[in-house]
PDB file of C-alpha atoms in Angstrom:
ATOM      1  CA  MET A 433     -42.629  77.192 208.545  1.00  0.00           C
ATOM      2  CA  ASN A 434     -43.806  75.298 211.626  1.00  0.00           C
ATOM      3  CA  TYR A 435     -40.861  72.930 211.258  1.00  0.00           C
ATOM      4  CA  TRP A 436     -38.329  75.759 211.496  1.00  0.00           C
ATOM      5  CA  LEU A 437     -40.198  77.357 214.376  1.00  0.00           C
ATOM      6  CA  HIS A 438     -39.977  74.039 216.221  1.00  0.00           C
ATOM      7  CA  ILE A 439     -36.213  74.001 215.598  1.00  0.00           C
ATOM      8  CA  LEU A 440     -35.956  77.576 216.887  1.00  0.00           C
ATOM      9  CA  ILE A 441     -37.860  76.807 220.102  1.00  0.00           C
ATOM     10  CA  THR A 442     -35.699  73.732 220.710  1.00  0.00           C
ATOM     11  CA  LEU A 443     -32.615  75.894 220.204  1.00  0.00           C
ATOM     12  CA  GLU A 444     -33.902  78.418 222.759  1.00  0.00           C
ATOM     13  CA  ILE A 445     -34.416  75.695 225.363  1.00  0.00           C
ATOM     14  CA  TYR A 446     -30.921  74.283 224.845  1.00  0.00           C
ATOM     15  CA  LEU A 447     -29.356  77.721 224.853  1.00  0.00           C
ATOM     16  CA  LEU A 448     -30.698  78.233 228.392  1.00  0.00           C
ATOM     17  CA  LEU A 449     -29.313  74.832 229.397  1.00  0.00           C
ATOM     18  CA  ALA A 450     -25.964  75.551 227.733  1.00  0.00           C
ATOM     19  CA  LEU A 451     -25.627  78.871 229.550  1.00  0.00           C
ATOM     20  CA  ALA A 452     -26.367  77.127 232.858  1.00  0.00           C
ATOM     21  CA  MET A 453     -23.802  74.398 232.231  1.00  0.00           C
ATOM     22  CA  ASN A 454     -21.259  76.901 230.948  1.00  0.00           C
ATOM     23  CA  LEU A 455     -21.570  78.856 234.176  1.00  0.00           C
ATOM     24  CA  LEU A 456     -20.805  75.693 236.146  1.00  0.00           C
ATOM     25  CA  ALA A 457     -18.279  73.755 234.089  1.00  0.00           C
ATOM     26  CA  GLY A 458     -16.947  76.560 231.918  1.00  0.00           C
ATOM     27  CA  PHE A 459     -16.569  79.512 234.252  1.00  0.00           C
ATOM     28  CA  SER A 460     -16.624  77.964 237.746  1.00  0.00           C
ATOM     29  CA  GLY A 461     -14.873  74.634 237.135  1.00  0.00           C
ATOM     30  CA  LEU A 462     -17.781  72.630 238.587  1.00  0.00           C
ATOM     31  CA  LEU A 463     -18.141  69.578 236.357  1.00  0.00           C
ATOM     32  CA  SER A 464     -21.783  68.588 236.760  1.00  0.00           C
ATOM     33  CA  LEU A 465     -23.320  65.368 235.449  1.00  0.00           C
ATOM     34  CA  GLY A 466     -26.702  66.137 236.984  1.00  0.00           C
ATOM     35  CA  GLN A 467     -27.933  69.111 235.002  1.00  0.00           C
ATOM     36  CA  ALA A 468     -30.721  67.116 233.350  1.00  0.00           C
ATOM     37  CA  ALA A 469     -32.002  66.335 236.857  1.00  0.00           C
ATOM     38  CA  LEU A 470     -32.498  70.050 237.612  1.00  0.00           C
ATOM     39  CA  TYR A 471     -33.943  70.547 234.129  1.00  0.00           C
ATOM     40  CA  GLY A 472     -36.420  67.731 234.759  1.00  0.00           C
ATOM     41  CA  ILE A 473     -37.391  69.036 238.187  1.00  0.00           C
ATOM     42  CA  GLY A 474     -38.186  72.416 236.632  1.00  0.00           C
ATOM     43  CA  ALA A 475     -40.301  70.772 233.931  1.00  0.00           C
ATOM     44  CA  TYR A 476     -42.221  68.572 236.373  1.00  0.00           C
ATOM     45  CA  ALA A 477     -42.705  71.437 238.832  1.00  0.00           C
ATOM     46  CA  TYR A 478     -44.219  73.574 236.067  1.00  0.00           C
ATOM     47  CA  ALA A 479     -46.413  70.665 234.939  1.00  0.00           C
ATOM     48  CA  LEU A 480     -47.715  70.048 238.460  1.00  0.00           C
ATOM     49  CA  ALA A 481     -48.171  73.765 239.155  1.00  0.00           C
ATOM     50  CA  THR A 482     -50.388  74.244 236.108  1.00  0.00           C
ATOM     51  CA  SER A 483     -52.153  70.871 235.941  1.00  0.00           C
ATOM     52  CA  THR A 484     -52.557  69.917 239.607  1.00  0.00           C
ATOM     53  CA  TRP A 485     -52.129  73.066 241.686  1.00  0.00           C
ATOM     54  CA  GLY A 486     -54.100  75.307 239.343  1.00  0.00           C
ATOM     55  CA  LEU A 487     -51.524  78.107 239.191  1.00  0.00           C
ATOM     56  CA  GLY A 488     -51.299  80.627 236.366  1.00  0.00           C
ATOM     57  CA  HIS A 489     -48.296  80.884 234.121  1.00  0.00           C
ATOM     58  CA  GLY A 490     -46.283  83.435 236.117  1.00  0.00           C
ATOM     59  CA  PRO A 491     -46.696  81.725 239.504  1.00  0.00           C
ATOM     60  CA  ALA A 492     -46.058  78.333 237.863  1.00  0.00           C
ATOM     61  CA  VAL A 493     -42.739  79.499 236.373  1.00  0.00           C
ATOM     62  CA  SER A 494     -41.784  81.037 239.729  1.00  0.00           C
ATOM     63  CA  ALA A 495     -42.659  77.765 241.465  1.00  0.00           C
ATOM     64  CA  ALA A 496     -40.628  75.774 238.933  1.00  0.00           C
ATOM     65  CA  ILE A 497     -37.585  77.991 239.446  1.00  0.00           C
ATOM     66  CA  GLY A 498     -37.946  78.014 243.238  1.00  0.00           C
ATOM     67  CA  ILE A 499     -38.331  74.223 243.476  1.00  0.00           C
ATOM     68  CA  THR A 500     -35.358  73.713 241.159  1.00  0.00           C
ATOM     69  CA  VAL A 501     -33.178  75.973 243.319  1.00  0.00           C
ATOM     70  CA  LEU A 502     -34.285  74.056 246.435  1.00  0.00           C
ATOM     71  CA  ALA A 503     -33.488  70.776 244.682  1.00  0.00           C
ATOM     72  CA  SER A 504     -29.992  72.080 243.950  1.00  0.00           C
ATOM     73  CA  LEU A 505     -29.195  72.426 247.675  1.00  0.00           C
ATOM     74  CA  PRO A 506     -27.606  68.927 247.859  1.00  0.00           C
ATOM     75  CA  MET A 507     -25.447  69.877 244.880  1.00  0.00           C
ATOM     76  CA  MET A 508     -24.382  73.028 246.724  1.00  0.00           C
ATOM     77  CA  GLY A 509     -23.470  70.974 249.782  1.00  0.00           C
ATOM     78  CA  CYS A 510     -21.408  68.594 247.645  1.00  0.00           C
ATOM     79  CA  ALA A 511     -19.659  71.510 245.920  1.00  0.00           C
ATOM     80  CA  ILE A 512     -18.604  72.989 249.270  1.00  0.00           C
ATOM     81  CA  ARG A 513     -17.098  69.684 250.462  1.00  0.00           C
ATOM     82  CA  LEU A 514     -15.911  68.072 247.228  1.00  0.00           C
ATOM     83  CA  ARG A 515     -13.781  69.093 244.261  1.00  0.00           C
ATOM     84  CA  GLY A 516     -13.047  67.869 240.743  1.00  0.00           C
ATOM     85  CA  LEU A 517     -14.100  64.332 239.883  1.00  0.00           C
ATOM     86  CA  PHE A 518     -15.492  63.743 243.380  1.00  0.00           C
ATOM     87  CA  PHE A 519     -18.008  66.535 242.800  1.00  0.00           C
ATOM     88  CA  ALA A 520     -18.798  65.112 239.347  1.00  0.00           C
ATOM     89  CA  LEU A 521     -19.515  61.695 240.886  1.00  0.00           C
ATOM     90  CA  ALA A 522     -21.774  63.308 243.495  1.00  0.00           C
ATOM     91  CA  THR A 523     -23.802  65.021 240.762  1.00  0.00           C
ATOM     92  CA  LEU A 524     -23.975  61.701 238.915  1.00  0.00           C
ATOM     93  CA  ALA A 525     -25.547  60.184 242.026  1.00  0.00           C
ATOM     94  CA  LEU A 526     -27.991  63.105 242.210  1.00  0.00           C
ATOM     95  CA  GLN A 527     -28.951  62.515 238.569  1.00  0.00           C
ATOM     96  CA  ALA A 528     -29.636  58.827 239.273  1.00  0.00           C
ATOM     97  CA  ILE A 529     -31.731  59.621 242.358  1.00  0.00           C
ATOM     98  CA  VAL A 530     -33.863  62.245 240.620  1.00  0.00           C
ATOM     99  CA  TYR A 531     -34.504  59.988 237.630  1.00  0.00           C
ATOM    100  CA  ALA A 532     -35.517  57.133 239.953  1.00  0.00           C
ATOM    101  CA  VAL A 533     -37.920  59.430 241.813  1.00  0.00           C
ATOM    102  CA  LEU A 534     -39.497  60.743 238.593  1.00  0.00           C
ATOM    103  CA  TYR A 535     -39.863  57.209 237.251  1.00  0.00           C
ATOM    104  CA  ASN A 536     -41.233  55.543 240.383  1.00  0.00           C
ATOM    105  CA  TRP A 537     -43.224  58.192 242.294  1.00  0.00           C
ATOM    106  CA  GLY A 538     -46.378  57.379 240.372  1.00  0.00           C
ATOM    107  CA  SER A 539     -48.829  59.223 242.634  1.00  0.00           C
ATOM    108  CA  VAL A 540     -47.131  62.543 241.839  1.00  0.00           C
ATOM    109  CA  THR A 541     -45.233  62.168 238.556  1.00  0.00           C
ATOM    110  CA  ASN A 542     -47.424  59.446 236.979  1.00  0.00           C
ATOM    111  CA  GLY A 543     -44.299  57.322 236.664  1.00  0.00           C
ATOM    112  CA  PRO A 544     -43.120  56.310 233.184  1.00  0.00           C
ATOM    113  CA  TYR A 545     -46.382  57.567 231.644  1.00  0.00           C
ATOM    114  CA  GLY A 546     -45.549  61.159 232.466  1.00  0.00           C
ATOM    115  CA  ILE A 547     -47.886  64.139 232.738  1.00  0.00           C
ATOM    116  CA  ALA A 548     -49.950  65.200 229.733  1.00  0.00           C
ATOM    117  CA  GLY A 549     -52.238  68.142 229.018  1.00  0.00           C
ATOM    118  CA  ILE A 550     -49.911  70.783 230.442  1.00  0.00           C
ATOM    119  CA  ALA A 551     -51.198  74.301 229.833  1.00  0.00           C
ATOM    120  CA  ARG A 552     -49.414  76.357 227.187  1.00  0.00           C
ATOM    121  CA  PRO A 553     -47.620  79.468 228.505  1.00  0.00           C
ATOM    122  CA  ARG A 554     -49.701  82.644 228.861  1.00  0.00           C
ATOM    123  CA  PRO A 555     -47.229  85.320 230.019  1.00  0.00           C
ATOM    124  CA  PHE A 556     -49.110  88.224 231.613  1.00  0.00           C
ATOM    125  CA  GLY A 557     -52.351  86.593 230.443  1.00  0.00           C
ATOM    126  CA  ILE A 558     -51.357  86.931 226.768  1.00  0.00           C
ATOM    127  CA  ASP A 559     -52.432  84.069 224.519  1.00  0.00           C
ATOM    128  CA  LEU A 560     -49.345  83.191 222.455  1.00  0.00           C
ATOM    129  CA  GLY A 561     -51.580  81.696 219.796  1.00  0.00           C
ATOM    130  CA  GLY A 562     -49.279  79.089 218.295  1.00  0.00           C
ATOM    131  CA  LEU A 563     -45.714  78.344 217.329  1.00  0.00           C
ATOM    132  CA  PRO A 564     -44.790  81.922 216.263  1.00  0.00           C
ATOM    133  CA  GLY A 565     -45.856  83.322 219.635  1.00  0.00           C
ATOM    134  CA  MET A 566     -44.111  80.497 221.468  1.00  0.00           C
ATOM    135  CA  ALA A 567     -40.912  81.115 219.508  1.00  0.00           C
ATOM    136  CA  ILE A 568     -41.024  84.822 220.359  1.00  0.00           C
ATOM    137  CA  TYR A 569     -41.619  84.055 224.039  1.00  0.00           C
ATOM    138  CA  GLY A 570     -38.754  81.543 224.155  1.00  0.00           C
ATOM    139  CA  GLY A 571     -36.543  83.991 222.249  1.00  0.00           C
ATOM    140  CA  ILE A 572     -37.222  86.698 224.824  1.00  0.00           C
ATOM    141  CA  LEU A 573     -36.272  84.353 227.692  1.00  0.00           C
ATOM    142  CA  ALA A 574     -33.118  83.100 225.957  1.00  0.00           C
ATOM    143  CA  GLY A 575     -32.197  86.621 224.844  1.00  0.00           C
ATOM    144  CA  LEU A 576     -32.550  88.020 228.353  1.00  0.00           C
ATOM    145  CA  ALA A 577     -30.429  85.201 229.781  1.00  0.00           C
ATOM    146  CA  LEU A 578     -27.786  85.830 227.131  1.00  0.00           C
ATOM    147  CA  LEU A 579     -27.842  89.573 227.852  1.00  0.00           C
ATOM    148  CA  VAL A 580     -27.339  88.921 231.573  1.00  0.00           C
ATOM    149  CA  PHE A 581     -24.267  86.821 230.800  1.00  0.00           C
ATOM    150  CA  ILE A 582     -22.873  89.467 228.460  1.00  0.00           C
ATOM    151  CA  ILE A 583     -23.259  92.046 231.237  1.00  0.00           C
ATOM    152  CA  LEU A 584     -21.778  89.667 233.828  1.00  0.00           C
ATOM    153  CA  ARG A 585     -18.797  89.130 231.540  1.00  0.00           C
ATOM    154  CA  ARG A 586     -17.722  92.677 232.373  1.00  0.00           C
ATOM    155  CA  THR A 587     -18.168  92.361 236.139  1.00  0.00           C
ATOM    156  CA  ALA A 588     -15.938  91.181 238.950  1.00  0.00           C
ATOM    157  CA  LEU A 589     -18.297  88.302 239.757  1.00  0.00           C
ATOM    158  CA  LEU A 590     -17.490  86.335 236.621  1.00  0.00           C
ATOM    159  CA  ARG A 591     -13.772  86.966 237.072  1.00  0.00           C
ATOM    160  CA  ILE A 592     -14.041  85.627 240.625  1.00  0.00           C
ATOM    161  CA  LEU A 593     -15.779  82.510 239.309  1.00  0.00           C
ATOM    162  CA  MET A 594     -13.000  82.042 236.760  1.00  0.00           C
ATOM    163  CA  ALA A 595     -10.464  82.377 239.578  1.00  0.00           C
ATOM    164  CA  LEU A 596     -12.455  79.752 241.480  1.00  0.00           C
ATOM    165  CA  ARG A 597     -12.036  77.456 238.477  1.00  0.00           C
ATOM    166  CA  ASP A 598      -8.316  78.139 237.993  1.00  0.00           C
ATOM    167  CA  ASP A 599      -6.962  78.402 241.552  1.00  0.00           C
ATOM    168  CA  PRO A 600      -9.353  78.283 244.536  1.00  0.00           C
ATOM    169  CA  LEU A 601      -6.462  78.464 247.014  1.00  0.00           C
ATOM    170  CA  ALA A 602      -5.259  81.716 245.484  1.00  0.00           C
ATOM    171  CA  LEU A 603      -8.844  82.996 245.634  1.00  0.00           C
ATOM    172  CA  MET A 604      -8.940  82.231 249.361  1.00  0.00           C
ATOM    173  CA  GLY A 605      -5.616  84.028 249.750  1.00  0.00           C
ATOM    174  CA  LEU A 606      -7.230  87.143 248.279  1.00  0.00           C
ATOM    175  CA  GLY A 607      -9.940  87.046 250.954  1.00  0.00           C
ATOM    176  CA  PHE A 608     -12.778  85.480 248.933  1.00  0.00           C
ATOM    177  CA  ASP A 609     -14.773  82.493 250.176  1.00  0.00           C
ATOM    178  CA  PRO A 610     -14.877  79.821 247.430  1.00  0.00           C
ATOM    179  CA  ALA A 611     -17.910  78.131 249.020  1.00  0.00           C
ATOM    180  CA  ARG A 612     -19.973  81.291 248.676  1.00  0.00           C
ATOM    181  CA  TYR A 613     -19.259  81.627 244.974  1.00  0.00           C
ATOM    182  CA  LYS A 614     -19.893  77.936 244.328  1.00  0.00           C
ATOM    183  CA  VAL A 615     -23.343  78.398 245.862  1.00  0.00           C
ATOM    184  CA  ILE A 616     -23.962  81.483 243.698  1.00  0.00           C
ATOM    185  CA  ALA A 617     -22.939  79.603 240.539  1.00  0.00           C
ATOM    186  CA  ILE A 618     -25.084  76.541 241.286  1.00  0.00           C
ATOM    187  CA  ALA A 619     -28.123  78.636 242.302  1.00  0.00           C
ATOM    188  CA  THR A 620     -27.885  80.708 239.112  1.00  0.00           C
ATOM    189  CA  ALA A 621     -27.533  77.575 236.987  1.00  0.00           C
ATOM    190  CA  ALA A 622     -30.561  76.106 238.784  1.00  0.00           C
ATOM    191  CA  VAL A 623     -32.612  79.206 237.930  1.00  0.00           C
ATOM    192  CA  LEU A 624     -31.741  78.836 234.244  1.00  0.00           C
ATOM    193  CA  SER A 625     -32.403  75.073 234.323  1.00  0.00           C
ATOM    194  CA  GLY A 626     -35.786  75.578 235.989  1.00  0.00           C
ATOM    195  CA  LEU A 627     -36.672  78.211 233.395  1.00  0.00           C
ATOM    196  CA  ALA A 628     -35.642  75.865 230.572  1.00  0.00           C
ATOM    197  CA  GLY A 629     -37.706  73.075 232.151  1.00  0.00           C
ATOM    198  CA  SER A 630     -40.807  75.257 232.355  1.00  0.00           C
ATOM    199  CA  LEU A 631     -40.352  76.307 228.714  1.00  0.00           C
ATOM    200  CA  PHE A 632     -39.963  72.652 227.697  1.00  0.00           C
ATOM    201  CA  ALA A 633     -43.076  71.545 229.585  1.00  0.00           C
ATOM    202  CA  GLY A 634     -45.134  74.484 228.337  1.00  0.00           C
ATOM    203  CA  TYR A 635     -44.131  73.931 224.726  1.00  0.00           C
ATOM    204  CA  TYR A 636     -44.565  70.152 224.509  1.00  0.00           C
ATOM    205  CA  SER A 637     -47.535  70.035 226.937  1.00  0.00           C
ATOM    206  CA  TYR A 638     -46.123  66.708 228.116  1.00  0.00           C
ATOM    207  CA  VAL A 639     -43.236  65.523 230.287  1.00  0.00           C
ATOM    208  CA  ASP A 640     -41.941  62.056 231.131  1.00  0.00           C
ATOM    209  CA  PRO A 641     -38.695  60.752 232.728  1.00  0.00           C
ATOM    210  CA  SER A 642     -37.115  59.696 229.422  1.00  0.00           C
ATOM    211  CA  SER A 643     -36.321  63.348 228.599  1.00  0.00           C
ATOM    212  CA  PHE A 644     -34.186  63.827 231.718  1.00  0.00           C
ATOM    213  CA  THR A 645     -31.752  60.922 231.782  1.00  0.00           C
ATOM    214  CA  LEU A 646     -27.990  60.772 232.311  1.00  0.00           C
ATOM    215  CA  ASP A 647     -27.609  60.812 228.512  1.00  0.00           C
ATOM    216  CA  GLU A 648     -29.259  64.227 228.487  1.00  0.00           C
ATOM    217  CA  SER A 649     -26.863  65.518 231.160  1.00  0.00           C
ATOM    218  CA  ILE A 650     -23.892  64.286 229.140  1.00  0.00           C
ATOM    219  CA  LEU A 651     -25.257  65.906 225.987  1.00  0.00           C
ATOM    220  CA  ILE A 652     -25.727  69.241 227.777  1.00  0.00           C
ATOM    221  CA  LEU A 653     -22.128  69.030 228.981  1.00  0.00           C
ATOM    222  CA  SER A 654     -21.028  68.112 225.450  1.00  0.00           C
ATOM    223  CA  ILE A 655     -22.740  71.228 224.091  1.00  0.00           C
ATOM    224  CA  VAL A 656     -20.513  73.383 226.277  1.00  0.00           C
ATOM    225  CA  LEU A 657     -17.318  71.440 225.616  1.00  0.00           C
ATOM    226  CA  ILE A 658     -17.855  71.368 221.850  1.00  0.00           C
ATOM    227  CA  GLY A 659     -18.798  75.046 221.667  1.00  0.00           C
ATOM    228  CA  GLY A 660     -16.027  76.144 224.012  1.00  0.00           C
ATOM    229  CA  ALA A 661     -16.126  76.042 227.813  1.00  0.00           C
ATOM    230  CA  GLY A 662     -15.842  79.428 229.475  1.00  0.00           C
ATOM    231  CA  SER A 663     -17.104  81.270 226.402  1.00  0.00           C
ATOM    232  CA  ILE A 664     -20.558  82.806 226.020  1.00  0.00           C
ATOM    233  CA  GLY A 665     -20.296  82.506 222.250  1.00  0.00           C
ATOM    234  CA  GLY A 666     -19.285  78.895 222.743  1.00  0.00           C
ATOM    235  CA  ALA A 667     -22.566  78.140 224.508  1.00  0.00           C
ATOM    236  CA  VAL A 668     -24.465  79.567 221.544  1.00  0.00           C
ATOM    237  CA  ALA A 669     -22.328  77.669 219.017  1.00  0.00           C
ATOM    238  CA  GLY A 670     -22.658  74.420 220.963  1.00  0.00           C
ATOM    239  CA  ALA A 671     -26.441  74.748 221.173  1.00  0.00           C
ATOM    240  CA  LEU A 672     -26.603  75.401 217.433  1.00  0.00           C
ATOM    241  CA  PHE A 673     -24.463  72.329 216.776  1.00  0.00           C
ATOM    242  CA  TYR A 674     -26.606  70.116 219.000  1.00  0.00           C
ATOM    243  CA  VAL A 675     -29.906  71.232 217.496  1.00  0.00           C
ATOM    244  CA  LEU A 676     -28.887  71.390 213.825  1.00  0.00           C
ATOM    245  CA  VAL A 677     -26.892  68.130 213.531  1.00  0.00           C
ATOM    246  CA  PRO A 678     -29.994  65.878 213.813  1.00  0.00           C
ATOM    247  CA  GLU A 679     -31.704  67.978 211.148  1.00  0.00           C
ATOM    248  CA  LEU A 680     -28.724  67.589 208.791  1.00  0.00           C
ATOM    249  CA  LEU A 681     -28.757  63.824 209.396  1.00  0.00           C
ATOM    250  CA  ARG A 682     -32.336  63.712 208.143  1.00  0.00           C
ATOM    251  CA  PHE A 683     -31.030  64.310 204.638  1.00  0.00           C
ATOM    252  CA  MET A 684     -29.066  61.034 204.894  1.00  0.00           C
ATOM    253  CA  ASP A 685     -32.342  59.089 205.071  1.00  0.00           C
ATOM    254  CA  LEU A 686     -31.147  56.845 207.886  1.00  0.00           C
ATOM    255  CA  PRO A 687     -33.488  54.234 209.430  1.00  0.00           C
ATOM    256  CA  ASP A 688     -35.158  55.353 212.664  1.00  0.00           C
ATOM    257  CA  ALA A 689     -33.353  52.635 214.623  1.00  0.00           C
ATOM    258  CA  VAL A 690     -29.952  53.827 213.389  1.00  0.00           C
ATOM    259  CA  ALA A 691     -30.279  57.627 213.375  1.00  0.00           C
ATOM    260  CA  PRO A 692     -29.979  58.203 217.170  1.00  0.00           C
ATOM    261  CA  HIS A 693     -26.783  56.118 217.315  1.00  0.00           C
ATOM    262  CA  VAL A 694     -25.257  57.978 214.372  1.00  0.00           C
ATOM    263  CA  ARG A 695     -26.106  61.250 216.074  1.00  0.00           C
ATOM    264  CA  MET A 696     -24.317  60.140 219.247  1.00  0.00           C
ATOM    265  CA  MET A 697     -21.305  59.071 217.168  1.00  0.00           C
ATOM    266  CA  VAL A 698     -21.187  62.522 215.555  1.00  0.00           C
ATOM    267  CA  TYR A 699     -21.297  64.216 218.972  1.00  0.00           C
ATOM    268  CA  ALA A 700     -18.581  61.901 220.301  1.00  0.00           C
ATOM    269  CA  LEU A 701     -16.359  62.499 217.280  1.00  0.00           C
ATOM    270  CA  ALA A 702     -16.801  66.270 217.569  1.00  0.00           C
ATOM    271  CA  LEU A 703     -15.962  66.099 221.269  1.00  0.00           C
ATOM    272  CA  ILE A 704     -12.775  64.107 220.584  1.00  0.00           C
ATOM    273  CA  LEU A 705     -11.696  66.509 217.828  1.00  0.00           C
ATOM    274  CA  VAL A 706     -12.317  69.564 220.023  1.00  0.00           C
TER     275      VAL A 706
END
């Protein structure tokens, strides 16, 4: 039972990340290779807020989201000035910088050793008890995020973002400022990434830089591309694919040294086929 609850919580975390990436790359046409950086900042901010700053769960999540949005300001600036692959390269640089800071700023992040003993989430002072409570809490967060996207799907805002992706010059001709909507998209994605980071840190009670590498950013992007960019259902399908494939590979009884490489080959093959 605990095994499946662990799978469910992992799925909830990656669903939040997939929705964030889908908003950027799928709906807005902003190809980001730095989403794991924002995810990691949210996780570390939550860890520091609970372990070092002594904040409760609610203020710690708020701090994680706020710090993640602030950290996304350089990405917003790049999005306003750069387009296409130039923006992607800028986010790649941001990913490298954030990883280097997390790995080397030992006095704050504890370097490669990470931060342990992070407090488990207690929303509104409620003790979640164990994995069932954690799964319900993560399901509520992921469900609310999914509901917001379903509602947004029927609004003008998402159609404007899709126009930003398809033809920003035409969008300007209609009197809309593309820069404004790029900022909205990146800020919203940062909120979701910070929330996913806080859920990750609260669940595992430990964070270290190895969870927030460029590989992780590429995998998050792959989730969206495999599931279907610009589709809410695609984000869900991609997250399911990412989480369940490693579990299916367990039945192949592969050596531990080989299994991660086979998993990456499966993702790559799926991406090529899609």
